[in-house]
Structures are given as C-alpha cells and as structure tokens.
Amino acid sequence: MTDYITVKTLLETELRQQERAYPLMGEAFHSLMLLHRKPTERVCLCFHGFTAGPYQFEPLGRRFFNAGYNVVVPLLPGHGRAGNWGKDNPPPLPEDPKEYLQFAVQWLNLAQRLGHRVVVCGLSGGGTLAAWLALERATAIERAILFAPYLSGSSKVIDLFVQHVDTFFSWTKTVAPSYAGFDIAALRAILDIGQHCLKRVRQSPVAPTFTISSESDKAVSNLDHKRFFEAALKQQPLTWYNRFDKVLDIPHTMMTEQEGNRYQNLLIVMTQAFVESKLTWIEVEEIAYYMTKGRTFRSVVADLGLEAKVSKDMPAMMTMVDKWAIVVSRELSSKGRRY
C-alpha cells in the first residue's frame, strides 16, 4: 500500500509539475490520471493518437474509473508542447521508434503497480503502441483494445511516401487541439512499429485484442486491421474485431463526440463488453448466427450455456456484429468456399 501511495503521488502531483515546466498547449494535454485511494482489480492504460493528447480518452477513462478501474492516460513523448511550430521549426515529435517503445514499457511497469490486471487501449498511433505491448508483453496484458491502430496507411502510395519522403505535413483541418503539422519522419516512427506488429502477430503469442475499425476512416488501412485480427485469432481465441459501417460515418478520431463520433457512448459500451466478457470470437459468432434465426440474445446465451461468460454490455455489442456476414461465411464454408 505504501508503494501504491508513492506512485499515486508521483503521477498526480510530480508528473503534472513536470508537464507544466514544458509548457503545454493547454490543460487538455496534461496526462490524465484517474486513481482510486487503493489499488484496483483492473487498471486501464490508454495511449492517445498521433499529434493529439490525453483528452481523447477522457470519456472512456471516466466510464472505466466509475466502474472501479484505475485509469492512466500519459502524454506521449514530444506531444502537446507549446511553441511556434511550423515547417522551419517542427514540433519535437520522436523520430526513433525506440523512444515510443521505451515509453510504452515504462508506463506498463507503472500501471502494474496500480492494479492487479492491466487493460491497454490506444487510438491510431497509440493503438499501434497498444498492439506492440499486446505482442511483446502478452502475458502482462489482460486485454488490449486497438482503436483504428496505425499499422499502415489507407493506401500503399501513402506508405511509400511516409517511408521515403522527408517533408513537413500540415493538417488541412483539425476539430480538436493538436499540432497543426509535423515532419513525416515523425510519422515514419509509428509506421515502423505498425509494420513490425503486422509481421510479429503471424508468429507470436498475443494478448486478447479487440481491433476496431471504421469504413469511414480515411487515414489508416482497414484491410490491415482485418489481417491483424485474423492472424491474432490463430494465436489467441479471445480476439475480437468490429468494423463500423460507413452509414455511421465514424471518423478515424473515433474516441469522442468532439472529434466527430456521434456514437461515442456505443463505442465505450463495446469496449466494456470486451473487457468484462470471457467469450471467444467463435462463441460471439455462434451467438450472432442463432440471433439471425429470430432468437433473442438471452435465449441463445442460455441455450449455449454461456451466461457466466457474458457481461451486461454484451447485448449492445451484439447489435454491431455483422450477423449476416457470419451467415454467408458459414454457408460458403459448408460449400468449400471462403467468404
């Protein structure tokens, strides 16, 4: 308990003082620490998106805190710094992937001192770090939720550009606080980690992961999200996947209403369903399949003997599962073809 109080004081007081000394672009960029008086059963470690800040995880973080979790959302290295940034004076974002990886491990070690089980989440570039931890520290992670992780860009042309061109890129439009632009070399550091994860997941154990994509996402590759999921599923049966339909118009910055997701609360509920359920993906598909036969969620779960493995949020999660795709896949599989 003494160790917990020491770490809690460090994160709530000393870290904030260090961040004030930079200084930062605003209060929204301070690391977000939502800590209970005592260690909790679960602690949620969240990594925000590239050029953004911890504010992206405030809605989800507060929901988890109110559910009894400790929550830590650290400011990524080089992010959120106040300054007159531009092409001739780019923001101080890391260009070496090792800086991000050391940061991720450091925060995982701290998170382990705040609770018994660690859940790691990340958006975009932060999702890439969460994926890396799920692979490289698989036994230390209970669940990993990857929100639109940057494993590769939305096209191979963009990836080639990021890999080989050194220039300054300016956002055309931002709806929330962030750097207005950055050196492409800084984005390359995240892409390198993402490419490593895509290769690593084919051959290594991985923690249970939930990869969440959106058809409306113009920044990253949904195809590689699916590939990551399929490879992870071969290693870890407690692996889930969801891709939001284009009709929902959920953007890459999917964590908050402020950044364009009108279904923010649904996303949070889906996240809780994954963390607090014990269903394998095969079991999720089984439930979905029988629900297409006119059965209710509760009756299907009862008949399959899965009551002890579902959380209270699972019915909401099932509304987002593409049930008809599962039906078509099963029918084609029975005919010797794959959907």
Coordinates of C-alpha atoms in Angstrom, one line a residue:
M1 CA 0.0 0.0 0.0
T2 CA 2.9 2.4 0.7
D3 CA 4.3 1.7 -2.8
Y4 CA 0.8 2.5 -4.3
I5 CA 0.6 5.8 -2.4
T6 CA 4.1 6.7 -3.6
V7 CA 3.2 6.0 -7.3
K8 CA -0.1 7.8 -6.9
T9 CA 1.6 10.9 -5.6
L10 CA 4.2 10.8 -8.4
L11 CA 1.5 10.6 -11.1
E12 CA -1.0 13.1 -9.7
T13 CA 1.4 15.7 -8.4
E14 CA 5.0 15.4 -9.6
L15 CA 4.2 14.5 -13.2
R16 CA 1.8 17.4 -13.6
Q17 CA 4.5 19.8 -12.3
Q18 CA 7.0 18.4 -14.8
E19 CA 4.5 18.9 -17.6
R20 CA 3.8 22.5 -16.6
A21 CA 7.5 23.2 -17.0
Y22 CA 7.5 22.5 -20.8
P23 CA 4.9 24.3 -21.1
L24 CA 2.0 22.6 -22.8
M25 CA -0.5 23.9 -25.3
G26 CA -3.3 23.7 -22.8
E27 CA -4.9 21.8 -19.9
A28 CA -6.3 19.1 -22.3
F29 CA -2.7 18.0 -23.0
H30 CA -1.8 17.1 -19.4
S31 CA -1.6 13.4 -18.7
L32 CA -4.9 12.2 -17.3
M33 CA -4.7 10.3 -14.0
L34 CA -8.0 8.9 -12.5
L35 CA -6.8 7.0 -9.5
H36 CA -8.7 5.5 -6.5
R37 CA -7.5 5.6 -3.0
K38 CA -6.4 1.9 -3.1
P39 CA -5.1 -0.4 -5.8
T40 CA -7.8 -1.7 -8.1
E41 CA -8.5 -5.1 -9.6
R42 CA -8.0 -3.6 -13.1
V43 CA -6.0 -0.6 -14.3
C44 CA -6.6 0.8 -17.8
L45 CA -3.6 2.2 -19.6
C46 CA -4.5 4.4 -22.6
F47 CA -2.4 5.9 -25.4
H48 CA -3.8 8.8 -27.3
G49 CA -3.4 9.5 -31.0
F50 CA -0.5 11.0 -33.0
T51 CA -0.2 14.8 -32.5
A52 CA -3.3 14.8 -30.2
G53 CA -3.5 14.5 -26.4
P54 CA -4.9 12.6 -23.4
Y55 CA -8.2 14.4 -23.7
Q56 CA -9.2 11.8 -26.4
F57 CA -9.6 9.2 -23.6
E58 CA -11.4 11.3 -21.0
P59 CA -15.0 10.0 -21.8
L60 CA -13.9 6.3 -21.8
G61 CA -11.5 6.8 -18.9
R62 CA -14.1 8.3 -16.7
R63 CA -16.5 5.5 -17.5
F64 CA -13.9 2.9 -16.5
F65 CA -13.0 4.9 -13.4
N66 CA -16.6 5.0 -12.3
A67 CA -16.7 1.2 -12.9
G68 CA -13.9 0.8 -10.3
Y69 CA -10.8 0.9 -12.6
N70 CA -7.7 3.0 -12.1
V71 CA -7.1 4.9 -15.4
V72 CA -3.8 6.4 -16.7
V73 CA -3.6 8.3 -20.0
P74 CA 0.0 9.6 -20.3
L75 CA 1.0 12.3 -22.7
L76 CA 3.1 10.7 -25.5
P77 CA 6.7 11.9 -25.9
G78 CA 7.1 15.2 -27.7
H79 CA 3.4 15.8 -27.8
G80 CA 1.4 18.8 -26.7
R81 CA 4.3 21.2 -26.3
A82 CA 3.5 24.9 -26.7
G83 CA 5.6 26.7 -29.4
N84 CA 5.6 28.5 -32.7
W85 CA 5.8 25.3 -34.7
G86 CA 6.0 25.1 -38.5
K87 CA 7.9 23.9 -41.5
D88 CA 11.1 25.5 -40.3
N89 CA 10.5 24.7 -36.7
P90 CA 8.6 21.4 -36.5
P91 CA 7.2 20.1 -33.2
P92 CA 9.6 17.9 -31.2
L93 CA 8.0 14.5 -32.0
P94 CA 10.2 11.5 -31.8
E95 CA 11.7 10.1 -35.0
D96 CA 13.2 7.0 -33.4
P97 CA 10.6 4.2 -32.7
K98 CA 12.6 3.1 -29.7
E99 CA 11.6 6.2 -27.8
Y100 CA 7.9 5.3 -28.1
L101 CA 8.6 1.6 -27.2
Q102 CA 10.6 2.5 -24.1
F103 CA 7.8 4.9 -23.1
A104 CA 5.2 2.2 -23.6
V105 CA 7.1 -0.3 -21.4
Q106 CA 7.8 2.3 -18.7
W107 CA 4.1 3.1 -18.4
L108 CA 3.1 -0.6 -18.4
N109 CA 5.5 -1.1 -15.5
L110 CA 3.9 1.8 -13.7
A111 CA 0.4 0.5 -14.5
Q112 CA 1.2 -2.8 -12.9
R113 CA 1.8 -1.1 -9.6
L114 CA -1.7 0.4 -9.7
G115 CA -3.8 -2.7 -10.1
H116 CA -3.8 -6.5 -10.4
R117 CA -4.7 -6.7 -14.1
V118 CA -3.8 -4.3 -16.9
V119 CA -6.0 -3.4 -19.8
V120 CA -4.3 -1.3 -22.5
C121 CA -6.1 0.9 -25.1
G122 CA -4.9 3.1 -27.9
L123 CA -6.1 5.2 -30.7
S124 CA -4.3 5.5 -34.1
G125 CA -0.6 5.8 -33.2
G126 CA -1.5 5.0 -29.6
G127 CA -3.3 1.9 -30.9
T128 CA 0.0 0.9 -32.6
L129 CA 1.7 1.1 -29.2
A130 CA -1.1 -1.0 -27.6
A131 CA -0.7 -3.6 -30.3
W132 CA 3.1 -3.7 -29.7
L133 CA 2.6 -4.3 -26.0
A134 CA 0.0 -7.0 -26.7
L135 CA 2.6 -8.8 -28.7
E136 CA 5.8 -8.1 -26.8
R137 CA 4.3 -8.2 -23.3
A138 CA 1.5 -10.7 -24.0
T139 CA 1.4 -12.3 -20.5
A140 CA 1.3 -8.9 -18.8
I141 CA -1.8 -7.7 -20.6
E142 CA -5.3 -8.9 -19.8
R143 CA -7.0 -7.2 -22.7
A144 CA -5.9 -4.8 -25.5
I145 CA -8.3 -2.6 -27.4
L146 CA -6.9 -1.2 -30.7
F147 CA -9.0 1.8 -31.9
A148 CA -8.1 2.3 -35.6
P149 CA -4.4 1.4 -35.0
Y150 CA -1.9 2.9 -37.5
L151 CA -0.5 -0.4 -38.8
S152 CA -0.3 1.1 -42.3
G153 CA -1.8 4.0 -44.3
S154 CA -5.0 4.0 -46.2
S155 CA -3.0 3.2 -49.4
K156 CA 0.3 1.8 -50.4
V157 CA 1.2 5.0 -52.1
I158 CA 0.8 6.9 -48.8
D159 CA 3.0 4.3 -47.1
L160 CA 5.7 4.7 -49.7
F161 CA 5.5 8.5 -49.2
V162 CA 5.9 8.2 -45.5
Q163 CA 8.8 5.7 -45.8
H164 CA 10.9 7.6 -48.3
V165 CA 10.0 11.3 -48.4
D166 CA 11.2 13.8 -45.8
T167 CA 9.0 16.8 -45.7
F168 CA 6.6 18.8 -43.4
F169 CA 2.9 17.8 -43.5
S170 CA 0.2 20.2 -42.4
W171 CA -3.3 19.1 -41.4
T172 CA -6.0 20.6 -43.7
K173 CA -8.5 20.6 -40.8
T174 CA -8.5 19.8 -37.1
V175 CA -11.6 19.7 -34.9
A176 CA -9.8 19.3 -31.6
P177 CA -6.5 20.5 -30.1
S178 CA -3.3 19.1 -31.8
Y179 CA -0.2 20.1 -33.6
A180 CA -1.1 21.8 -36.9
G181 CA 1.6 19.8 -38.7
F182 CA 4.6 17.5 -38.3
D183 CA 7.7 16.2 -40.0
I184 CA 6.9 13.0 -42.0
A185 CA 9.9 11.4 -40.3
A186 CA 8.0 11.5 -37.0
L187 CA 5.1 9.6 -38.5
R188 CA 7.5 7.1 -40.0
A189 CA 8.5 6.1 -36.5
I190 CA 4.9 4.9 -35.8
L191 CA 4.6 3.2 -39.2
D192 CA 7.7 1.2 -38.5
I193 CA 6.2 -0.1 -35.3
G194 CA 2.9 -0.9 -37.1
Q195 CA 4.7 -2.9 -39.8
H196 CA 6.6 -4.8 -37.1
C197 CA 3.3 -5.7 -35.4
L198 CA 1.8 -7.0 -38.7
K199 CA 4.8 -9.3 -39.1
R200 CA 5.1 -10.3 -35.5
V201 CA 1.4 -11.2 -35.0
R202 CA 1.7 -14.0 -37.6
Q203 CA 4.2 -16.0 -35.4
S204 CA 4.0 -14.8 -31.8
P205 CA 1.6 -15.2 -28.8
V206 CA -0.6 -12.2 -28.4
A207 CA -2.8 -10.9 -25.6
P208 CA -6.6 -10.9 -26.2
T209 CA -7.2 -8.0 -28.5
F210 CA -10.2 -6.1 -29.9
T211 CA -9.4 -4.3 -33.1
I212 CA -12.0 -1.6 -34.0
S213 CA -12.1 -0.1 -37.5
S214 CA -14.5 2.2 -39.4
E215 CA -15.3 2.1 -43.1
S216 CA -15.3 5.9 -43.0
D217 CA -11.7 6.1 -41.8
K218 CA -9.6 7.7 -44.5
A219 CA -6.3 7.7 -42.5
V220 CA -5.4 4.0 -42.0
S221 CA -5.8 0.6 -43.6
N222 CA -8.9 -1.3 -42.6
L223 CA -7.6 -4.2 -44.6
D224 CA -4.6 -4.5 -42.4
H225 CA -6.8 -4.2 -39.3
K226 CA -8.6 -7.3 -40.6
R227 CA -5.3 -9.1 -41.4
F228 CA -4.0 -8.3 -37.9
F229 CA -7.3 -9.7 -36.3
E230 CA -7.2 -12.9 -38.4
A231 CA -3.5 -13.6 -37.6
A232 CA -4.1 -12.8 -33.9
L233 CA -7.2 -15.1 -33.8
K234 CA -5.0 -18.1 -34.8
Q235 CA -2.8 -17.4 -31.7
Q236 CA -5.5 -16.2 -29.2
P237 CA -9.2 -17.3 -29.3
L238 CA -10.2 -14.3 -27.1
T239 CA -9.7 -12.0 -30.1
W240 CA -12.5 -9.7 -31.4
Y241 CA -13.0 -7.5 -34.4
N242 CA -15.5 -4.9 -35.4
R243 CA -15.7 -2.5 -38.4
F244 CA -18.3 0.3 -38.2
D245 CA -20.5 0.5 -41.3
K246 CA -20.0 3.6 -43.5
V247 CA -23.5 4.7 -42.8
L248 CA -22.5 5.6 -39.2
D249 CA -19.8 8.0 -40.6
I250 CA -17.4 7.3 -37.7
P251 CA -14.1 9.0 -38.4
H252 CA -10.6 7.9 -37.6
T253 CA -10.7 10.1 -34.5
M254 CA -13.4 7.9 -33.0
M255 CA -13.0 8.4 -29.3
T256 CA -15.1 11.5 -28.7
E257 CA -18.1 13.4 -30.0
Q258 CA -15.9 16.4 -30.1
E259 CA -13.8 14.8 -32.8
G260 CA -16.8 13.6 -34.8
N261 CA -18.1 10.3 -33.3
R262 CA -21.9 10.7 -32.6
Y263 CA -21.8 7.1 -31.3
Q264 CA -19.2 7.7 -28.6
N265 CA -21.2 6.0 -25.9
L266 CA -21.8 2.9 -28.1
L267 CA -18.0 2.7 -28.6
I268 CA -17.4 2.8 -24.8
V269 CA -20.1 0.1 -24.2
M270 CA -18.5 -2.2 -26.8
T271 CA -15.1 -1.7 -25.1
Q272 CA -16.5 -2.6 -21.7
A273 CA -18.2 -5.6 -23.2
F274 CA -14.9 -6.9 -24.5
V275 CA -13.0 -6.2 -21.3
E276 CA -15.6 -7.8 -19.0
S277 CA -16.7 -10.8 -21.1
K278 CA -14.9 -14.1 -21.5
L279 CA -16.3 -15.0 -24.9
T280 CA -14.1 -16.4 -27.6
W281 CA -14.7 -15.0 -31.1
I282 CA -16.1 -18.3 -32.2
E283 CA -18.7 -18.0 -29.4
V284 CA -19.5 -14.4 -30.4
E285 CA -20.1 -15.7 -33.9
E286 CA -22.2 -18.6 -32.6
I287 CA -24.5 -16.2 -30.7
A288 CA -24.8 -13.9 -33.7
Y289 CA -25.6 -16.8 -36.0
Y290 CA -28.5 -18.0 -33.9
M291 CA -29.8 -14.5 -33.4
T292 CA -30.4 -14.3 -37.2
K293 CA -32.9 -17.2 -36.7
G294 CA -35.2 -14.8 -34.7
R295 CA -33.8 -15.8 -31.3
T296 CA -33.1 -13.2 -28.6
F297 CA -29.7 -12.7 -27.2
R298 CA -30.6 -14.0 -23.7
S299 CA -32.3 -17.2 -25.0
V300 CA -29.3 -18.0 -27.3
V301 CA -26.8 -17.4 -24.5
A302 CA -28.8 -19.6 -22.1
D303 CA -29.1 -22.5 -24.6
L304 CA -25.4 -22.3 -25.3
G305 CA -24.5 -22.3 -21.6
L306 CA -22.6 -19.0 -21.9
E307 CA -24.3 -16.9 -19.2
A308 CA -21.2 -16.8 -17.0
K309 CA -19.1 -15.6 -19.9
V310 CA -21.1 -12.5 -20.9
S311 CA -21.1 -9.0 -19.4
K312 CA -24.1 -6.8 -19.0
D313 CA -22.9 -4.8 -22.0
M314 CA -22.8 -7.7 -24.4
P315 CA -26.3 -7.3 -25.8
A316 CA -25.3 -3.8 -27.1
M317 CA -22.1 -5.2 -28.6
M318 CA -24.1 -7.8 -30.5
T319 CA -26.1 -5.1 -32.3
M320 CA -22.8 -4.1 -34.0
V321 CA -21.7 -7.6 -35.0
D322 CA -22.2 -8.2 -38.8
K323 CA -24.5 -11.2 -38.3
W324 CA -25.3 -11.7 -42.0
A325 CA -21.7 -11.8 -43.0
I326 CA -21.3 -14.6 -40.5
V327 CA -24.3 -16.5 -42.1
V328 CA -22.9 -16.0 -45.6
S329 CA -19.4 -17.1 -44.4
R330 CA -20.8 -20.3 -42.9
E331 CA -22.8 -21.2 -45.9
L332 CA -19.9 -20.7 -48.2
S333 CA -17.6 -22.6 -45.9
S334 CA -20.1 -25.5 -46.0
K335 CA -19.8 -25.5 -49.8
G336 CA -16.0 -25.5 -49.6
R337 CA -15.5 -21.7 -50.3
R338 CA -14.4 -18.9 -48.0
Y339 CA -16.2 -15.6 -47.8

